[in-house]
Coordinates of C-alpha atoms in Angstrom, one line a residue:
M1 CA 91.7 86.6 112.8
T2 CA 90.4 84.4 109.9
I3 CA 88.6 86.3 107.1
A4 CA 85.8 84.4 105.3
I5 CA 86.4 85.4 101.6
P6 CA 83.1 85.6 99.7
T7 CA 82.9 83.5 96.5
A8 CA 81.5 84.6 93.2
T9 CA 78.5 82.3 93.3
G10 CA 76.6 84.0 90.5
L11 CA 79.6 84.6 88.2
V12 CA 81.5 82.6 85.6
A13 CA 85.3 82.9 85.9
D14 CA 86.1 84.7 82.6
R15 CA 89.4 86.5 82.4
D16 CA 88.0 88.5 79.4
W17 CA 84.8 89.7 81.2
W18 CA 86.0 93.3 81.2
R19 CA 86.2 93.6 77.4
G20 CA 83.0 95.3 76.4
A21 CA 81.7 95.3 80.0
V22 CA 79.2 98.0 81.2
I23 CA 80.3 99.2 84.6
Y24 CA 78.0 101.2 86.9
Q25 CA 79.7 103.8 89.0
I26 CA 78.5 104.3 92.6
Y27 CA 79.5 107.4 94.6
P28 CA 78.8 106.0 98.0
R29 CA 78.2 109.2 99.9
S30 CA 75.2 109.9 97.6
Y31 CA 73.7 106.5 96.8
Q32 CA 71.7 105.3 99.8
D33 CA 71.8 106.3 103.4
S34 CA 70.9 103.3 105.6
N35 CA 71.3 104.9 109.1
G36 CA 69.9 108.4 108.8
D37 CA 73.1 110.4 109.2
G38 CA 72.7 112.1 105.8
I39 CA 75.6 110.2 104.2
G40 CA 75.3 107.1 101.9
D41 CA 77.0 103.9 103.1
L42 CA 77.9 100.4 102.2
K43 CA 74.8 98.9 103.7
G44 CA 72.8 101.3 101.5
I45 CA 74.6 100.1 98.4
T46 CA 74.0 96.5 99.3
A47 CA 70.3 97.2 99.8
R48 CA 70.1 98.7 96.3
L49 CA 72.1 96.0 94.4
P50 CA 68.9 94.3 93.2
Y51 CA 68.1 97.6 91.4
V52 CA 71.6 97.7 89.9
A53 CA 71.2 94.1 88.8
S54 CA 67.9 95.0 87.1
L55 CA 69.7 97.4 84.9
G56 CA 71.7 94.6 83.3
V57 CA 75.2 96.0 84.0
D58 CA 78.2 93.7 84.4
A59 CA 80.0 95.4 87.3
I60 CA 79.9 98.2 89.7
W61 CA 82.8 100.6 90.5
I62 CA 82.6 102.0 94.0
S63 CA 84.3 105.4 94.6
P64 CA 86.6 105.4 97.7
F65 CA 85.1 104.3 101.1
F66 CA 88.4 103.9 103.0
M67 CA 89.3 105.7 106.2
S68 CA 89.7 109.4 105.4
P69 CA 89.3 112.8 107.0
M70 CA 87.1 113.5 103.9
K71 CA 88.7 116.8 102.9
D72 CA 88.4 115.5 99.3
F73 CA 85.5 113.1 100.2
G74 CA 87.5 109.9 100.3
Y75 CA 90.1 110.6 97.7
D76 CA 92.4 111.5 100.6
V77 CA 93.0 108.1 102.2
S78 CA 94.3 107.8 105.8
D79 CA 94.1 104.0 105.9
Y80 CA 93.9 101.8 102.8
R81 CA 92.9 98.7 104.7
N82 CA 89.9 99.9 106.5
V83 CA 86.4 101.3 105.9
D84 CA 85.6 104.7 107.1
P85 CA 83.0 104.6 109.9
I86 CA 80.7 106.9 108.0
F87 CA 80.4 104.1 105.4
G88 CA 80.3 101.1 107.8
H89 CA 82.8 98.4 108.5
L90 CA 84.8 95.7 106.7
A91 CA 82.1 93.2 107.4
D92 CA 79.7 95.5 105.5
F93 CA 82.0 95.4 102.5
D94 CA 82.2 91.6 102.7
A95 CA 78.4 91.4 102.7
L96 CA 78.3 93.8 99.7
I97 CA 80.7 91.6 97.8
A98 CA 78.7 88.4 98.6
E99 CA 75.4 90.0 97.6
A100 CA 76.8 91.5 94.4
H101 CA 78.4 88.2 93.4
G102 CA 75.2 86.4 94.1
L103 CA 73.4 88.7 91.7
G104 CA 76.0 88.2 89.0
I105 CA 77.6 91.6 89.5
R106 CA 81.4 92.1 89.7
V107 CA 82.8 94.7 92.1
M108 CA 85.6 97.1 91.3
I109 CA 86.9 99.5 93.9
D110 CA 88.6 102.9 93.4
L111 CA 92.2 102.9 94.5
V112 CA 94.0 106.2 95.0
L113 CA 97.7 105.4 94.8
S114 CA 99.3 108.7 93.7
H115 CA 98.8 110.4 97.1
T116 CA 97.4 109.9 100.6
S117 CA 95.9 112.1 103.2
D118 CA 98.3 114.1 105.4
Q119 CA 96.8 112.2 108.3
H120 CA 97.9 108.8 106.9
A121 CA 100.4 107.1 109.3
W122 CA 103.0 107.0 106.5
F123 CA 103.0 110.8 106.1
V124 CA 102.9 111.5 109.8
E125 CA 106.1 109.5 110.2
S126 CA 107.6 110.9 107.0
R127 CA 107.2 114.5 108.0
S128 CA 108.5 113.9 111.6
S129 CA 112.1 114.3 110.5
R130 CA 114.5 113.9 107.5
F131 CA 116.0 110.7 108.8
N132 CA 113.1 108.4 109.8
P133 CA 112.4 105.0 108.0
K134 CA 109.7 106.7 105.8
A135 CA 111.5 110.0 105.2
D136 CA 111.6 109.3 101.5
W137 CA 108.1 107.9 101.1
Y138 CA 106.7 111.2 99.9
V139 CA 108.1 113.9 97.5
W140 CA 110.2 116.2 99.6
A141 CA 112.5 119.0 98.3
D142 CA 114.5 121.9 99.6
S143 CA 113.4 125.4 98.8
K144 CA 115.3 127.6 96.4
P145 CA 117.8 129.9 98.0
D146 CA 115.2 132.6 98.4
G147 CA 112.8 130.3 100.2
T148 CA 110.4 129.8 97.3
P149 CA 109.2 126.4 96.1
P150 CA 111.6 124.1 94.2
N151 CA 110.0 124.7 90.8
N152 CA 106.9 126.0 89.0
W153 CA 104.7 123.0 89.3
L154 CA 101.0 123.8 90.0
S155 CA 98.2 122.0 91.8
I156 CA 95.0 121.1 90.0
F157 CA 93.1 122.6 92.9
G158 CA 94.9 126.0 92.6
G159 CA 98.2 127.5 93.5
S160 CA 101.6 125.9 93.8
A161 CA 102.0 122.1 94.0
W162 CA 104.4 122.6 96.9
Q163 CA 103.5 123.1 100.6
W164 CA 106.1 124.2 103.2
D165 CA 106.5 121.9 106.3
A166 CA 107.9 123.7 109.4
T167 CA 109.2 120.5 110.9
R168 CA 111.4 119.2 108.1
L169 CA 112.0 122.8 106.8
Q170 CA 111.2 121.4 103.3
Y171 CA 108.5 121.5 100.8
Y172 CA 106.3 118.5 100.0
M173 CA 104.5 118.0 96.7
H174 CA 100.8 117.8 96.3
N175 CA 99.1 117.6 92.9
F176 CA 95.7 118.2 94.5
L177 CA 94.8 119.6 98.0
T178 CA 97.6 120.6 100.4
S179 CA 96.2 117.8 102.6
Q180 CA 96.9 115.3 99.8
P181 CA 100.7 114.8 99.8
D182 CA 102.1 112.8 96.8
L183 CA 103.7 109.5 97.4
N184 CA 107.2 108.9 96.1
L185 CA 106.8 105.9 93.9
H186 CA 110.5 106.1 92.9
N187 CA 111.0 104.4 96.3
P188 CA 110.6 100.6 95.9
E189 CA 109.3 100.3 99.4
V190 CA 106.4 102.6 98.5
Q191 CA 105.6 100.4 95.5
D192 CA 105.7 97.3 97.6
A193 CA 103.4 98.9 100.2
L194 CA 100.9 99.8 97.5
L195 CA 101.0 96.3 96.0
S196 CA 100.3 94.9 99.4
V197 CA 97.2 97.1 99.5
E198 CA 96.2 95.7 96.2
R199 CA 96.6 92.1 97.5
F200 CA 94.5 92.9 100.6
W201 CA 91.5 93.8 98.6
L202 CA 91.9 91.0 96.0
D203 CA 92.0 88.6 98.9
R204 CA 88.7 90.1 100.1
G205 CA 87.1 89.2 96.8
V206 CA 87.1 92.3 94.6
D207 CA 87.0 91.7 90.9
G208 CA 89.2 94.7 89.9
F209 CA 90.1 98.3 90.3
R210 CA 89.5 101.7 89.0
L211 CA 92.9 103.5 89.4
D212 CA 92.6 107.2 90.1
T213 CA 94.9 109.6 88.3
I214 CA 97.0 106.8 87.0
N215 CA 99.4 109.0 85.1
F216 CA 100.3 111.1 88.3
Y217 CA 102.2 108.2 90.0
F218 CA 105.7 109.4 89.2
H219 CA 107.4 112.8 89.0
D220 CA 110.6 114.0 87.3
R221 CA 113.5 113.2 89.7
Q222 CA 115.3 116.4 88.6
L223 CA 112.3 118.5 89.5
R224 CA 112.6 120.4 86.2
D225 CA 110.2 123.3 85.5
N226 CA 107.3 122.7 83.2
P227 CA 107.3 124.8 80.1
A228 CA 104.5 127.2 79.3
L229 CA 101.7 126.0 77.1
A230 CA 100.8 128.2 74.2
P231 CA 97.4 129.9 74.7
E232 CA 95.9 128.2 71.6
R233 CA 96.7 124.8 73.0
R234 CA 95.1 125.4 76.4
N235 CA 92.3 123.0 77.0
A236 CA 90.0 123.1 80.0
T237 CA 89.4 119.4 80.2
T238 CA 91.8 118.5 83.0
A239 CA 91.0 121.7 85.0
P240 CA 88.5 124.5 84.6
A241 CA 89.4 127.4 82.3
V242 CA 89.8 129.7 85.3
N243 CA 92.6 127.5 86.7
P244 CA 96.2 128.4 85.7
Y245 CA 97.0 124.7 85.8
N246 CA 96.0 124.9 82.1
Y247 CA 98.9 127.3 81.4
Q248 CA 101.6 124.7 81.6
E249 CA 102.6 121.7 79.6
H250 CA 102.8 119.0 82.2
I251 CA 105.7 117.0 81.0
Y252 CA 107.7 116.8 84.3
D253 CA 105.1 116.6 87.2
K254 CA 103.3 113.5 85.7
N255 CA 103.4 111.2 82.7
Q256 CA 106.8 109.8 83.5
P257 CA 108.2 106.7 81.8
E258 CA 109.0 104.9 85.1
N259 CA 105.2 104.4 85.5
L260 CA 105.2 101.6 82.9
A261 CA 107.3 99.3 85.0
F262 CA 105.1 99.9 88.1
L263 CA 102.0 99.2 86.1
Q264 CA 103.5 95.9 85.0
R265 CA 104.1 95.0 88.7
F266 CA 100.5 95.9 89.5
R267 CA 99.2 93.8 86.6
A268 CA 101.4 90.8 87.7
V269 CA 99.7 90.8 91.0
M270 CA 96.2 90.9 89.4
D271 CA 97.2 88.0 87.1
E272 CA 97.8 85.8 90.1
Y273 CA 94.0 85.9 90.7
P274 CA 91.2 84.7 88.4
A275 CA 89.2 87.1 86.3
I276 CA 90.6 90.4 87.6
A277 CA 90.6 93.7 85.6
A278 CA 91.6 97.3 86.1
V279 CA 90.7 100.6 84.3
G280 CA 93.0 103.5 84.7
E281 CA 91.9 107.2 84.7
V282 CA 94.3 109.2 82.6
G283 CA 94.1 112.9 83.5
D284 CA 95.7 114.8 80.7
S285 CA 94.2 117.3 78.2
Q286 CA 97.0 117.2 75.6
I287 CA 98.2 113.6 75.4
G288 CA 95.6 111.6 77.3
L289 CA 94.9 109.1 74.5
E290 CA 98.6 108.6 73.8
I291 CA 99.2 107.8 77.5
A292 CA 96.2 105.4 77.5
G293 CA 97.8 103.7 74.5
E294 CA 101.0 103.2 76.4
Y295 CA 99.3 102.0 79.5
T296 CA 97.1 99.4 77.7
S297 CA 99.8 98.1 75.4
G298 CA 101.4 94.6 75.5
G299 CA 98.8 92.9 77.6
D300 CA 101.0 93.3 80.7
K301 CA 99.8 96.7 82.2
M302 CA 96.2 98.1 82.4
H303 CA 93.3 96.1 80.8
M304 CA 91.7 99.4 79.8
C305 CA 92.0 103.2 80.3
Y306 CA 89.8 106.2 79.8
A307 CA 90.9 109.7 79.0
F308 CA 88.8 112.9 79.2
E309 CA 87.7 113.3 75.6
F310 CA 84.0 112.4 76.1
L311 CA 84.0 114.1 79.6
A312 CA 84.9 117.4 78.1
P313 CA 82.4 120.2 77.2
D314 CA 83.2 120.0 73.5
P315 CA 80.0 119.5 71.5
L316 CA 79.2 115.9 70.6
T317 CA 79.1 115.9 66.8
P318 CA 79.4 113.0 64.4
A319 CA 82.9 114.2 63.4
R320 CA 83.9 114.4 67.1
V321 CA 82.8 110.9 67.9
A322 CA 84.6 109.4 64.9
E323 CA 87.7 111.5 65.6
V324 CA 88.0 110.4 69.2
Q325 CA 87.5 106.7 68.3
H326 CA 90.1 106.9 65.5
A327 CA 92.5 108.8 67.7
F328 CA 92.4 106.1 70.4
E329 CA 92.9 103.3 67.8
R330 CA 95.9 105.1 66.4
A331 CA 97.4 105.7 69.9
A332 CA 96.4 102.2 71.2
P333 CA 96.3 99.7 68.4
E334 CA 96.6 96.9 70.9
G335 CA 94.8 98.6 73.7
W336 CA 91.2 98.9 74.9
A337 CA 89.2 102.0 75.8
C338 CA 86.6 102.5 78.5
W339 CA 84.2 105.3 77.5
A340 CA 82.1 107.5 79.9
F341 CA 80.0 110.6 79.3
S342 CA 79.6 111.4 83.0
N343 CA 81.3 110.7 86.3
H344 CA 81.6 112.2 89.8
D345 CA 84.1 114.9 88.6
V346 CA 82.3 116.6 85.6
V347 CA 79.0 118.3 84.8
R348 CA 76.4 115.6 84.0
H349 CA 76.3 115.1 80.2
V350 CA 72.6 115.7 79.7
S351 CA 73.2 119.2 81.0
R352 CA 76.7 119.6 79.4
W353 CA 75.4 118.8 75.9
G354 CA 71.7 119.4 76.3
Q355 CA 71.2 122.9 77.8
D356 CA 69.1 124.1 74.8
I357 CA 67.5 120.8 73.8
A358 CA 63.7 120.7 74.4
D359 CA 63.2 117.0 74.5
H360 CA 65.4 116.1 77.4
D361 CA 64.4 112.5 77.6
A362 CA 64.8 111.7 73.9
H363 CA 68.3 113.3 74.0
A364 CA 69.2 111.2 77.1
K365 CA 68.1 108.0 75.5
F366 CA 70.0 108.7 72.4
L367 CA 73.2 109.5 74.3
A368 CA 73.0 106.3 76.3
S369 CA 72.5 104.2 73.1
L370 CA 75.4 105.9 71.3
L371 CA 77.7 105.4 74.3
M372 CA 76.8 101.7 74.5
S373 CA 77.3 101.2 70.7
L374 CA 80.9 102.4 70.5
R375 CA 83.9 100.1 70.6
G376 CA 85.1 99.8 74.1
S377 CA 83.9 99.2 77.6
V378 CA 81.4 101.6 79.2
C379 CA 81.1 103.4 82.5
I380 CA 77.6 104.6 83.5
Y381 CA 77.4 107.1 86.4
Q382 CA 74.7 106.7 89.0
G383 CA 71.6 108.8 88.1
E384 CA 72.4 109.1 84.4
E385 CA 69.9 106.2 83.9
L386 CA 67.3 108.7 85.3
A387 CA 68.6 111.5 83.0
L388 CA 69.3 113.6 86.1
P389 CA 70.4 117.1 85.1
E390 CA 73.3 118.9 86.8
A391 CA 72.2 120.5 90.1
D392 CA 72.6 124.2 90.5
L393 CA 73.5 124.6 94.2
A394 CA 73.8 127.8 96.3
F395 CA 77.3 128.7 97.5
E396 CA 76.4 128.0 101.1
D397 CA 75.5 124.4 100.1
L398 CA 78.8 123.6 98.5
Q399 CA 81.0 121.0 100.0
D400 CA 83.6 120.6 97.3
P401 CA 86.8 122.5 98.1
Y402 CA 87.5 122.8 94.3
G403 CA 84.2 124.7 93.7
I404 CA 84.7 126.8 96.8
Q405 CA 88.1 127.8 95.6
F406 CA 87.0 128.9 92.1
W407 CA 83.4 130.1 92.7
P408 CA 81.5 131.5 90.9
D409 CA 83.3 130.9 87.6
F410 CA 83.6 127.2 88.4
K411 CA 81.1 125.7 90.8
G412 CA 83.0 122.5 91.5
R413 CA 81.8 118.9 91.4
D414 CA 78.9 119.0 93.9
G415 CA 76.3 119.5 91.1
C416 CA 76.8 116.0 89.9
R417 CA 77.2 114.4 93.3
T418 CA 73.7 115.2 94.8
P419 CA 71.9 112.2 96.3
M420 CA 70.3 109.6 94.2
V421 CA 66.5 110.0 94.0
W422 CA 64.6 106.7 94.7
D423 CA 61.1 107.7 95.8
A424 CA 59.5 111.0 94.8
E425 CA 57.1 110.8 97.8
A426 CA 59.6 109.9 100.5
P427 CA 61.7 112.4 102.6
N428 CA 64.8 113.4 100.7
G429 CA 63.7 111.5 97.6
G430 CA 64.1 108.2 99.4
F431 CA 67.9 108.8 99.9
G432 CA 67.6 108.6 103.7
E433 CA 65.8 110.0 106.8
G434 CA 68.4 112.5 107.9
R435 CA 69.4 115.7 106.2
P436 CA 71.5 114.8 103.2
W437 CA 75.1 116.0 103.0
L438 CA 74.1 117.8 99.8
P439 CA 70.5 119.0 99.1
V440 CA 68.2 116.9 96.9
P441 CA 67.2 119.2 94.0
A442 CA 63.4 119.6 93.7
E443 CA 63.8 119.2 89.9
H444 CA 65.2 115.7 90.4
L445 CA 62.1 114.3 92.3
P446 CA 59.9 113.9 89.1
R447 CA 62.8 111.7 87.8
A448 CA 63.0 109.4 90.8
V449 CA 63.1 105.7 90.3
S450 CA 59.6 105.3 91.7
V451 CA 58.2 107.5 89.0
Q452 CA 60.2 106.1 86.1
E453 CA 59.4 102.5 87.0
Q454 CA 55.8 103.2 86.3
D455 CA 56.4 104.5 82.7
M456 CA 57.7 102.0 80.2
R457 CA 58.7 105.0 78.0
S458 CA 61.0 106.4 80.7
V459 CA 64.8 106.9 80.4
L460 CA 65.3 104.2 83.1
H461 CA 63.4 101.6 81.1
H462 CA 65.3 102.6 77.9
Y463 CA 68.6 102.0 79.7
R464 CA 67.4 98.5 80.6
R465 CA 66.2 97.8 77.1
F466 CA 69.4 99.0 75.4
L467 CA 71.6 97.1 77.9
A468 CA 69.6 93.9 77.1
F469 CA 69.9 94.7 73.4
R470 CA 73.7 95.2 73.7
K471 CA 74.0 91.8 75.5
A472 CA 72.0 90.1 72.8
H473 CA 74.5 91.1 70.2
P474 CA 78.1 90.3 71.1
A475 CA 79.4 92.6 68.3
F476 CA 78.7 95.6 70.5
A477 CA 80.9 94.3 73.3
K478 CA 83.7 92.6 71.4
G479 CA 83.5 93.8 67.8
E480 CA 85.6 96.1 65.6
I481 CA 84.3 99.4 64.5
E482 CA 84.3 100.9 61.0
F483 CA 82.8 104.3 60.4
K484 CA 80.8 104.9 57.2
A485 CA 80.6 108.0 55.1
Y486 CA 77.6 110.1 56.2
E487 CA 77.1 113.8 56.5
A488 CA 76.1 115.5 59.8
P489 CA 73.8 115.1 61.6
L490 CA 74.1 111.4 60.8
L491 CA 76.7 109.1 62.3
G492 CA 77.0 105.6 60.9
F493 CA 79.3 102.6 61.5
H494 CA 79.6 98.9 61.4
R495 CA 80.4 96.7 64.4
T496 CA 81.9 93.4 63.3
H497 CA 82.5 90.3 65.5
G498 CA 83.5 87.1 63.6
N499 CA 81.0 86.7 60.8
D500 CA 78.4 89.0 62.4
T501 CA 78.3 92.6 61.2
L502 CA 75.8 95.2 62.7
F503 CA 75.0 98.4 60.9
C504 CA 74.4 101.3 63.3
L505 CA 73.1 104.7 62.3
F506 CA 72.4 107.7 64.6
N507 CA 70.6 111.0 64.1
L508 CA 72.4 113.6 66.2
S509 CA 69.8 116.3 65.8
A510 CA 66.4 117.5 67.0
E511 CA 64.8 117.1 63.6
P512 CA 63.9 113.9 61.8
V513 CA 66.2 112.9 58.9
T514 CA 66.4 110.3 56.2
A515 CA 69.4 108.5 54.8
P516 CA 69.9 106.3 51.7
R517 CA 69.4 102.7 52.2
P518 CA 72.8 100.8 52.2
E519 CA 73.5 98.5 49.3
E520 CA 74.0 95.5 51.6
R521 CA 71.0 93.3 52.5
L522 CA 69.8 94.2 56.0
E523 CA 67.9 92.4 58.7
V524 CA 66.3 95.1 60.8
L525 CA 66.9 94.6 64.6
S526 CA 64.4 95.4 67.2
G527 CA 64.4 95.7 71.0
H528 CA 66.5 98.8 71.2
G529 CA 63.7 101.3 71.9
F530 CA 63.8 103.5 68.7
N531 CA 61.2 103.8 66.0
S532 CA 63.3 104.3 63.0
H533 CA 62.0 102.9 59.7
L534 CA 63.6 101.1 56.8
G535 CA 61.9 101.9 53.5
D536 CA 62.5 100.6 50.0
E537 CA 65.1 103.3 49.3
R538 CA 65.7 105.3 52.5
I539 CA 66.0 105.0 56.3
T540 CA 63.9 107.4 58.3
L541 CA 65.2 108.4 61.7
P542 CA 63.2 110.5 64.2
A543 CA 65.0 113.2 66.2
W544 CA 67.7 111.9 68.6
S545 CA 67.4 108.3 67.5
G546 CA 69.2 105.3 66.1
F547 CA 68.7 102.5 63.6
F548 CA 70.2 99.0 63.9
A549 CA 70.4 96.2 61.4
R550 CA 72.4 93.1 60.7
L551 CA 74.1 92.6 57.4
V552 CA 72.9 89.3 55.8

């Protein structure tokens, strides 16, 4: 069958488009339901692409929509080359690509290469015996003499990372759910199969990939035990504090050096196509930035990576922002970061950092502007442009196995995955006619797109303004960053691109503050949405605000 590959009619072929790009993440189950079954789908995304284009973003990242039993809602893939029927068909994806490209939006898709579903044909064959052609496509190991698992590795979702299989009389490894067996990328045939998947989607017209759990691809061949992690070094970024996964130093079950060569192979395929880019998710609490540095070094692996520093619950202070940016620069002097404050796996940042802040909208506008002023590319998660808070769901409404496992101390990821609210007056907030797979929180309805469109002071319009402001000044996307000496709650830095230097100053507090006027001559910039004031001697910044000027 001949496939008509869509062309990027609204795009310029720019191999460097990703550097400083703003990428809008869409969680397809929760974006727009087009057929009334309560689950978002590809046609729903396509229908809403004009809205996405109105934001001014450069690309979208779509979370998995492949064939899947949905035990981890698409991150358990049973067929990499097909669309799950709940999301539509391959033709719907082709139509999405064509519409996005026509609107000048690039499309990145979420590839999950570290593991598959246990219903994938590869695993069905692999577990059938110890001597079939795919017997070594997954991580299998004999038990210890007493029948216990091969080592002490733990699953992020709780318990051992090993599951007994009664047919092979062996254990298989799973870093996540027992229904998500880990692929054995030490096997060259597995690598070749995954690169073939990459080509399949590139041939369909995608512009790049978000690579899930990129540092989990390889395991230690000797299956050595992980050492214990000292209590003072435990960090609940990769897993919630109640999860014993945090009790180990994960030096053998992930982060293996063999991954570098595979990433080079993956990049080589991308480089055969015009203007393709990839961002890798590095899941590690202790050495995430160091790994991101390795994976983005040399120009022959990942274009950019993000770690969990700004997805963590740690308070966002001026010192913290500068520390994370400096740490990345030290770890990745030739690499490129992609920053996010929220995604589909963590508590929404307006709730994580703003529980006790009275002016919710001002805080949300400030956070968006700070994120888009840092050096690096940016990921925005659907609904953050509406300042949606984390939803507090009842136990009986939970769908996420992670939350069900650790309830009530950890409520899982459903609170950030509730449906997008489009129309405050429509059933289910305009998400769709059928009962949604997760409830639409009543407190989200006053923040629906229909409401915020009518108010030029809304968070939605602020995102649009600041995205346009960012595009108008290339130093934000491409420039270097140099932090200036200010005391909290002030955060100041220069962004320099060529001969153009921008001065950025932020007030990270709920009270107005003033700062001395810099010695350099300044041209005050407008269009960013803040009401800061430059006086003869001092700069006045309202609560949760920013000041921007060009050095002249």
